């Protein structure tokens, strides 16, 4: 396996629409998926899309670990390491949630992004299985973020308040402000 170079914001590949994959089980795609998983884990990310490694194909890898789900969250908030070829999703219900996201293509920054709270998604795994799941919370968020990459969309382009874009190591200011507000509210 090989560690792949990650494209950073500003590289045009991140703004292009990726092409569908004709054969999700081909050797080439299985090799790409293995390299993407290794690259994601090495970079300590929880999701990666093929355009982020300069490959304009509709392939994503992600996981939604239990520690990222909110306490008491439904099982649909978690997902094991998953690779999907030609993934698609649709919202379930109208709820929109604001949540913090980072991106391996935008290192050092974090932003609050509105996303559908619940989705249903589907795709093909590299071993040819059809995958269909319902997701909510962080799980729904990471899938929407990765599928956006396949359409040339970065999370910053989804933000409606750029005042909520910050360096990750300055994020504690937001937490402190929230604590102050909670205290004031009694
Ligand atoms: Ni990303």
mmCIF file of C-alpha atoms and ligand atoms in Angstrom:
data_model
loop_
_atom_site.group_PDB
_atom_site.id
_atom_site.type_symbol
_atom_site.label_atom_id
_atom_site.label_comp_id
_atom_site.label_asym_id
_atom_site.label_seq_id
_atom_site.Cartn_x
_atom_site.Cartn_y
_atom_site.Cartn_z
ATOM 1 C CA UNK A 1 0.000 0.000 0.000
ATOM 2 C CA UNK A 2 1.011 3.573 -0.587
ATOM 3 C CA UNK A 3 0.500 6.855 1.234
ATOM 4 C CA UNK A 4 -1.068 9.281 -1.220
ATOM 5 C CA UNK A 5 -0.497 13.032 -1.437
ATOM 6 C CA UNK A 6 -3.500 15.030 -0.179
ATOM 7 C CA UNK A 7 -4.639 18.009 -2.280
ATOM 8 C CA UNK A 8 -5.169 21.209 -0.297
ATOM 9 C CA UNK A 9 -7.766 23.941 -0.821
ATOM 10 C CA UNK A 10 -6.700 25.941 -3.872
ATOM 11 C CA UNK A 11 -5.899 22.871 -5.979
ATOM 12 C CA UNK A 12 -8.430 22.800 -8.852
ATOM 13 C CA UNK A 13 -9.053 19.032 -8.494
ATOM 14 C CA UNK A 14 -11.050 19.813 -5.322
ATOM 15 C CA UNK A 15 -13.548 21.922 -7.311
ATOM 16 C CA UNK A 16 -14.183 19.378 -10.091
ATOM 17 C CA UNK A 17 -17.027 16.897 -10.349
ATOM 18 C CA UNK A 18 -15.721 13.323 -10.049
ATOM 19 C CA UNK A 19 -16.627 10.639 -12.625
ATOM 20 C CA UNK A 20 -18.747 7.573 -11.785
ATOM 21 C CA UNK A 21 -16.906 4.226 -11.575
ATOM 22 C CA UNK A 22 -18.021 1.560 -14.066
ATOM 23 C CA UNK A 23 -16.655 -1.451 -12.130
ATOM 24 C CA UNK A 24 -16.501 -0.906 -8.339
ATOM 25 C CA UNK A 25 -14.746 -4.268 -7.849
ATOM 26 C CA UNK A 26 -11.876 -3.695 -10.281
ATOM 27 C CA UNK A 27 -8.319 -4.212 -9.076
ATOM 28 C CA UNK A 28 -7.613 -0.532 -9.663
ATOM 29 C CA UNK A 29 -10.480 0.587 -7.390
ATOM 30 C CA UNK A 30 -9.656 -1.920 -4.638
ATOM 31 C CA UNK A 31 -6.062 -0.700 -4.699
ATOM 32 C CA UNK A 32 -7.238 2.944 -4.575
ATOM 33 C CA UNK A 33 -9.510 2.198 -1.597
ATOM 34 C CA UNK A 34 -6.690 0.451 0.312
ATOM 35 C CA UNK A 35 -4.363 3.410 -0.311
ATOM 36 C CA UNK A 36 -7.073 5.920 0.682
ATOM 37 C CA UNK A 37 -7.714 4.095 3.970
ATOM 38 C CA UNK A 38 -3.995 4.049 4.747
ATOM 39 C CA UNK A 39 -3.673 7.757 3.856
ATOM 40 C CA UNK A 40 -6.720 8.709 5.954
ATOM 41 C CA UNK A 41 -5.524 6.778 9.010
ATOM 42 C CA UNK A 42 -1.995 8.207 8.701
ATOM 43 C CA UNK A 43 -3.432 11.749 8.593
ATOM 44 C CA UNK A 44 -5.744 10.953 11.566
ATOM 45 C CA UNK A 45 -8.816 11.810 9.524
ATOM 46 C CA UNK A 46 -12.271 10.187 9.650
ATOM 47 C CA UNK A 47 -13.102 10.588 5.965
ATOM 48 C CA UNK A 48 -11.426 10.937 2.596
ATOM 49 C CA UNK A 49 -12.738 11.286 -0.957
ATOM 50 C CA UNK A 50 -10.793 10.299 -4.098
ATOM 51 C CA UNK A 51 -10.538 13.888 -5.450
ATOM 52 C CA UNK A 52 -8.592 14.745 -2.270
ATOM 53 C CA UNK A 53 -5.850 12.388 -3.509
ATOM 54 C CA UNK A 54 -6.025 13.831 -7.049
ATOM 55 C CA UNK A 55 -8.239 11.034 -8.442
ATOM 56 C CA UNK A 56 -11.450 12.297 -10.052
ATOM 57 C CA UNK A 57 -13.546 9.182 -9.390
ATOM 58 C CA UNK A 58 -16.623 8.721 -7.171
ATOM 59 C CA UNK A 59 -15.011 6.837 -4.265
ATOM 60 C CA UNK A 60 -15.099 7.702 -0.533
ATOM 61 C CA UNK A 61 -13.857 6.128 2.699
ATOM 62 C CA UNK A 62 -15.013 7.147 6.189
ATOM 63 C CA UNK A 63 -15.858 6.035 9.673
ATOM 64 C CA UNK A 64 -18.037 7.528 12.387
ATOM 65 C CA UNK A 65 -16.400 6.418 15.631
ATOM 66 C CA UNK A 66 -18.448 6.108 18.826
ATOM 67 C CA UNK A 67 -16.397 8.829 20.543
ATOM 68 C CA UNK A 68 -17.557 11.366 17.916
ATOM 69 C CA UNK A 69 -21.247 10.536 18.409
ATOM 70 C CA UNK A 70 -23.102 12.511 21.060
ATOM 71 C CA UNK A 71 -23.804 10.813 24.355
ATOM 72 C CA UNK A 72 -26.950 8.721 24.212
ATOM 73 C CA UNK A 73 -27.013 8.987 20.419
ATOM 74 C CA UNK A 74 -28.884 6.440 18.305
ATOM 75 C CA UNK A 75 -26.882 3.557 16.761
ATOM 76 C CA UNK A 76 -27.284 5.258 13.358
ATOM 77 C CA UNK A 77 -24.860 7.934 14.619
ATOM 78 C CA UNK A 78 -21.940 5.456 14.363
ATOM 79 C CA UNK A 79 -20.393 3.600 11.432
ATOM 80 C CA UNK A 80 -17.464 1.195 11.045
ATOM 81 C CA UNK A 81 -14.735 1.880 8.492
ATOM 82 C CA UNK A 82 -16.642 1.964 5.200
ATOM 83 C CA UNK A 83 -15.596 2.343 1.560
ATOM 84 C CA UNK A 84 -18.259 3.282 -0.982
ATOM 85 C CA UNK A 85 -18.135 3.553 -4.745
ATOM 86 C CA UNK A 86 -20.677 5.788 -6.529
ATOM 87 C CA UNK A 87 -22.358 6.846 -3.237
ATOM 88 C CA UNK A 88 -25.613 8.841 -3.142
ATOM 89 C CA UNK A 89 -27.817 10.122 -0.336
ATOM 90 C CA UNK A 90 -31.160 11.727 0.301
ATOM 91 C CA UNK A 91 -32.333 13.610 3.404
ATOM 92 C CA UNK A 92 -34.806 11.959 5.798
ATOM 93 C CA UNK A 93 -37.019 14.722 7.184
ATOM 94 C CA UNK A 94 -36.306 18.454 7.158
ATOM 95 C CA UNK A 95 -34.079 18.861 10.235
ATOM 96 C CA UNK A 96 -30.859 20.808 9.711
ATOM 97 C CA UNK A 97 -28.096 20.687 12.353
ATOM 98 C CA UNK A 98 -25.098 22.966 12.796
ATOM 99 C CA UNK A 99 -21.907 21.059 13.658
ATOM 100 C CA UNK A 100 -18.132 21.489 13.602
ATOM 101 C CA UNK A 101 -16.172 19.999 10.697
ATOM 102 C CA UNK A 102 -12.579 19.801 9.623
ATOM 103 C CA UNK A 103 -11.096 18.565 6.360
ATOM 104 C CA UNK A 104 -7.725 17.040 5.495
ATOM 105 C CA UNK A 105 -7.640 19.419 2.488
ATOM 106 C CA UNK A 106 -8.054 22.455 4.789
ATOM 107 C CA UNK A 107 -5.538 21.629 7.528
ATOM 108 C CA UNK A 108 -5.639 23.549 10.805
ATOM 109 C CA UNK A 109 -9.123 25.017 10.334
ATOM 110 C CA UNK A 110 -12.540 24.084 11.722
ATOM 111 C CA UNK A 111 -15.926 25.460 10.771
ATOM 112 C CA UNK A 112 -19.570 25.141 11.817
ATOM 113 C CA UNK A 113 -21.553 23.751 8.879
ATOM 114 C CA UNK A 114 -25.319 23.224 8.502
ATOM 115 C CA UNK A 115 -26.157 19.654 7.369
ATOM 116 C CA UNK A 116 -29.192 17.377 7.156
ATOM 117 C CA UNK A 117 -29.598 15.738 10.560
ATOM 118 C CA UNK A 118 -30.786 12.431 9.062
ATOM 119 C CA UNK A 119 -30.070 10.882 5.688
ATOM 120 C CA UNK A 120 -30.400 7.591 3.830
ATOM 121 C CA UNK A 121 -27.369 6.702 1.693
ATOM 122 C CA UNK A 122 -26.343 3.947 -0.643
ATOM 123 C CA UNK A 123 -23.391 2.829 -2.733
ATOM 124 C CA UNK A 124 -21.359 -0.221 -3.684
ATOM 125 C CA UNK A 125 -18.530 -1.629 -1.583
ATOM 126 C CA UNK A 126 -15.291 -2.636 -3.342
ATOM 127 C CA UNK A 127 -16.256 -6.307 -2.823
ATOM 128 C CA UNK A 128 -19.411 -5.714 -4.876
ATOM 129 C CA UNK A 129 -21.976 -5.562 -2.050
ATOM 130 C CA UNK A 130 -24.790 -3.038 -2.236
ATOM 131 C CA UNK A 131 -24.716 -0.915 0.927
ATOM 132 C CA UNK A 132 -27.767 1.013 2.113
ATOM 133 C CA UNK A 133 -27.928 2.672 5.525
ATOM 134 C CA UNK A 134 -29.729 5.297 7.493
ATOM 135 C CA UNK A 135 -27.491 7.757 9.310
ATOM 136 C CA UNK A 136 -27.864 10.602 11.753
ATOM 137 C CA UNK A 137 -25.642 12.937 13.750
ATOM 138 C CA UNK A 138 -21.916 12.747 13.050
ATOM 139 C CA UNK A 139 -22.369 9.727 10.763
ATOM 140 C CA UNK A 140 -24.812 11.658 8.541
ATOM 141 C CA UNK A 141 -22.456 14.657 8.613
ATOM 142 C CA UNK A 142 -19.312 12.800 7.502
ATOM 143 C CA UNK A 143 -21.157 11.082 4.614
ATOM 144 C CA UNK A 144 -22.565 14.419 3.359
ATOM 145 C CA UNK A 145 -19.100 16.018 3.660
ATOM 146 C CA UNK A 146 -17.420 13.232 1.645
ATOM 147 C CA UNK A 147 -20.110 13.073 -1.073
ATOM 148 C CA UNK A 148 -19.785 16.882 -1.404
ATOM 149 C CA UNK A 149 -16.109 16.351 -2.306
ATOM 150 C CA UNK A 150 -17.266 14.238 -5.297
ATOM 151 C CA UNK A 151 -19.239 17.258 -6.527
ATOM 152 C CA UNK A 152 -16.383 19.719 -6.042
ATOM 153 C CA UNK A 153 -17.798 21.233 -2.835
ATOM 154 C CA UNK A 154 -15.722 22.020 0.261
ATOM 155 C CA UNK A 155 -17.318 22.494 3.700
ATOM 156 C CA UNK A 156 -16.436 26.197 3.719
ATOM 157 C CA UNK A 157 -18.706 26.607 0.661
ATOM 158 C CA UNK A 158 -21.631 25.242 2.758
ATOM 159 C CA UNK A 159 -21.126 27.641 5.684
ATOM 160 C CA UNK A 160 -23.607 30.459 6.156
ATOM 161 C CA UNK A 161 -21.598 32.235 8.886
ATOM 162 C CA UNK A 162 -17.882 32.593 8.137
ATOM 163 C CA UNK A 163 -17.526 34.044 11.643
ATOM 164 C CA UNK A 164 -17.706 30.377 12.690
ATOM 165 C CA UNK A 165 -14.562 29.457 10.705
ATOM 166 C CA UNK A 166 -11.544 29.300 12.975
ATOM 167 C CA UNK A 167 -8.168 27.723 13.611
ATOM 168 C CA UNK A 168 -8.709 24.418 15.415
ATOM 169 C CA UNK A 169 -6.415 25.445 18.260
ATOM 170 C CA UNK A 170 -8.492 28.611 18.851
ATOM 171 C CA UNK A 171 -11.749 26.625 19.084
ATOM 172 C CA UNK A 172 -11.682 26.626 22.894
ATOM 173 C CA UNK A 173 -12.831 30.281 22.702
ATOM 174 C CA UNK A 174 -16.161 29.103 21.234
ATOM 175 C CA UNK A 175 -16.529 26.514 24.014
ATOM 176 C CA UNK A 176 -15.755 29.156 26.667
ATOM 177 C CA UNK A 177 -18.284 31.594 25.161
ATOM 178 C CA UNK A 178 -20.923 28.827 25.136
ATOM 179 C CA UNK A 179 -20.201 28.067 28.819
ATOM 180 C CA UNK A 180 -20.512 31.777 29.696
ATOM 181 C CA UNK A 181 -23.854 31.966 27.864
ATOM 182 C CA UNK A 182 -25.118 28.858 29.678
ATOM 183 C CA UNK A 183 -24.059 30.338 33.040
ATOM 184 C CA UNK A 184 -25.775 33.661 32.260
ATOM 185 C CA UNK A 185 -28.935 31.786 31.299
ATOM 186 C CA UNK A 186 -28.786 30.045 34.699
HETATM 187 NI NI1 LIG B 1 -12.971 16.938 3.520
#
